[in-house]
Amino acid sequence: MTGQARGSGLLAMGIGSSLLALRLSPIAYRLLPIFITLFALPAAAAAETPEKVYVVNDYRYVPANVSDDRDTGLSLCGTRCNALTTDFLNITEVGGWQLMKGAVNTEVTVELNSPFIKGQCICVADEYLVKIDDRYSEERRRPGKRK
Amino acid sequence: MKRTAIRDQLSAISGQRSARNFWRLTVLLFTHYSLLITAVILLPFTAHSADDRNALLAGMDQAEILRLGERIYREGILPDGKPLPGYVSGDVPVDGTAFTCVSCHLRSGLGSFEGNVVTPPTNGRILYQPREPFIKGSEFIPYIHNYAVYLPVRPAYTYETLAALISTGFDPTGRSVVSVMPRYEMSARDMAILIAYLDTLSDKPSPGVDKSEIKFATVIVEGTDPSAVRSMLTPIEFGIDRKNSLAVAASKNPRVALMSYNMSGNLTDIKFSLSRWVLKGPSTTWKQQLENYYKTEPVFALLGGITNGDWEPVHRFCEEKGIPDLFPIVDYPVISQKDWYTLYPSRGVRQEGEAAARYLHSMYDLFKGRSIVQIIRADRRAEALARGFRETWAETGHPPAEDIILAKGEKLTAEKLQQIVAKEKPAALLVWDDASLLPAVSSLVGKPDKPGLVIASGTYLGKSLWAVPEEVREFLYMTYPYRLPQDDARYDKAAKRVLAGKPINLFDPVIIRQSYLTNEILGKALLEMRGEYYRDFLLDTIGMMADQYFPLYERVSFGPGQRYASKGCFMVQLGKGKSPKLVRRSEWVTQ
């Protein structure tokens, strides 16, 4: 039911900017990293470093001491790694941003950071770079403000 | 996203969307059985005739008939209190209290269509008309047009053929529907009661709607901070103004009309109005004031609304009169599983306490019997936070936390906090108070009995959240019921748009974003209502929406009967350094 009327928010014509959200096909996702490495990096390096976000697929707990409770540690690593994960729709739905897939199933190590139990969490995550989607940004479209 | 494994770890909560998934599963299940249809043996079906009907219902009070009919429709319970027996393909019996009419045809009876799964309307007004291959006036609107494509034409129902459809599963063209809908067995009298109810569903136009106008109102409790009121009103008024200028443009310029016609059907021609209903004096008198406003000006729905205290009388009024209220800005919404008419942005202040409970639940085993203490300031906000914690904590089955309520007007001092900590030696301490808690909590640094973690409310701390002393940051966790500021900044441009050029610092940043939600959801819903402006259908339509992403909340989600749009809350800490960021310590913890 929803989805079909996306972006046409009647009251809010021009508000529902979700139309701008760019959805990449899986192939585009695969090709993009190559593309970025070849062409975009020098430019990106000059600008702000793009934010990196993760979508966590799995996690492990590495206890600090043999006596550490592994089950609870693992469960807390679930929360910890989840805190790292991003609901990517909440980046792309607003419009003007796109995600470019980086490493797949990369291991991100974070301190468990619990007052009760020590150790580390290994979050197995897909990595994405958040990029301003220039083609759709307002500045570019606004006449008289061409760069 | 493969987050299932991780979701499992958040043991407490799931199932926001279960109602809808259940529904989908149901349909799939039936489809699976559909090959068996040919094997269905027609049960001898009782002839239900319209003449009998009057005889059957003779002597019954109309209100009583509708009450009983509603119970069959919504709960699957027959007038004698027994469950309504249903059968799917192959005459497999199903429980009619699980397969209720309302779960598929929705409360308004106007049905739904999602992708290619279509549930047609089941209200008399539409059933007693032939079904055409399109909905008149909407032939060119793709998503409305689709609705008809998936269902074949049929002649108008009569009382007899309608009763036959319900009891045998055969429609007037002789086509069986049992692959997607159960057939139901009931007495002729019960059938007459059910049909009498279907006849009234979405039948008379909802008040506040006519061919040229839909009337809305917003309720403002006098004494609410004017800047808060302005922040609530501005996005809604912006939406209404835009909508009305579109209506004017369309009436003047046929090309605009054509364009927007494609987009919004007959809505283009309809103007919206928004009245302000200001409530004065003690809340006990509000009901009468609302009655008076409503009498002079019946509205289709309330939009937004604002109070800095009580809201319950408005909530009750909406339930009683059947008036939807979309997203009033209130800290203390009425929490109810079954109330229908008010949709809140969230569960309010208490949602933070609930999130804290879920977070602590995940590490409870590590407390090794040490206690949890809640220190509660004697005010409504702190009490709501504590209640949210207490009730959710009780669901986990752990022993209750120790509650320490400060005296009225009392502020937590370092001395008092140290005494409490020395005595109770808690593993975790929740302090529901404003910024005055910070010096007290700072004084715990280096003390032998310092709890493992201290939890406070991010919204109660307000701006002071950014001033948490460095030495406290490491053990102070805060509830934060919004998208983190660094991430929400992406949505700023969208949020600003509804201010129509006014400087954003004139507004309450949270309230304009909550009100933005009202505007967007109303727009989306009206577009999908295919010209059927019925109150229950407005809420049905919102209930079928997918998750949405707007400014402020990480996401909002809906579902049939769900009444609190944002269901989550982060646990955060303040990062290190001079201009620190909030750092997530949990995912968007949902109920």
XYZ file of C-alpha atoms in Angstrom, chain B residues 17 100 106 144 155 216 238 262 275 305 329 360 386 390 402 431 434 453 465 486 520 531 572:
23
model
C 4.781 -5.974 12.777
C -11.570 -12.124 12.457
C -9.895 -3.626 8.672
C -5.934 3.006 -7.011
C -22.771 -8.026 -9.799
C -9.642 19.750 11.038
C 2.275 25.030 6.331
C -2.970 12.040 -11.244
C -9.474 25.514 13.735
C -2.513 19.377 19.718
C 2.547 16.707 21.464
C 19.766 -3.411 32.296
C 10.291 5.541 37.080
C 9.246 -0.332 36.988
C 14.552 -0.155 45.275
C 18.558 8.873 38.812
C 17.256 17.144 35.922
C 26.632 2.385 35.960
C 23.441 16.592 28.699
C 24.974 14.178 14.332
C 3.641 13.918 6.379
C -11.614 9.209 -1.913
C 24.029 6.733 24.960
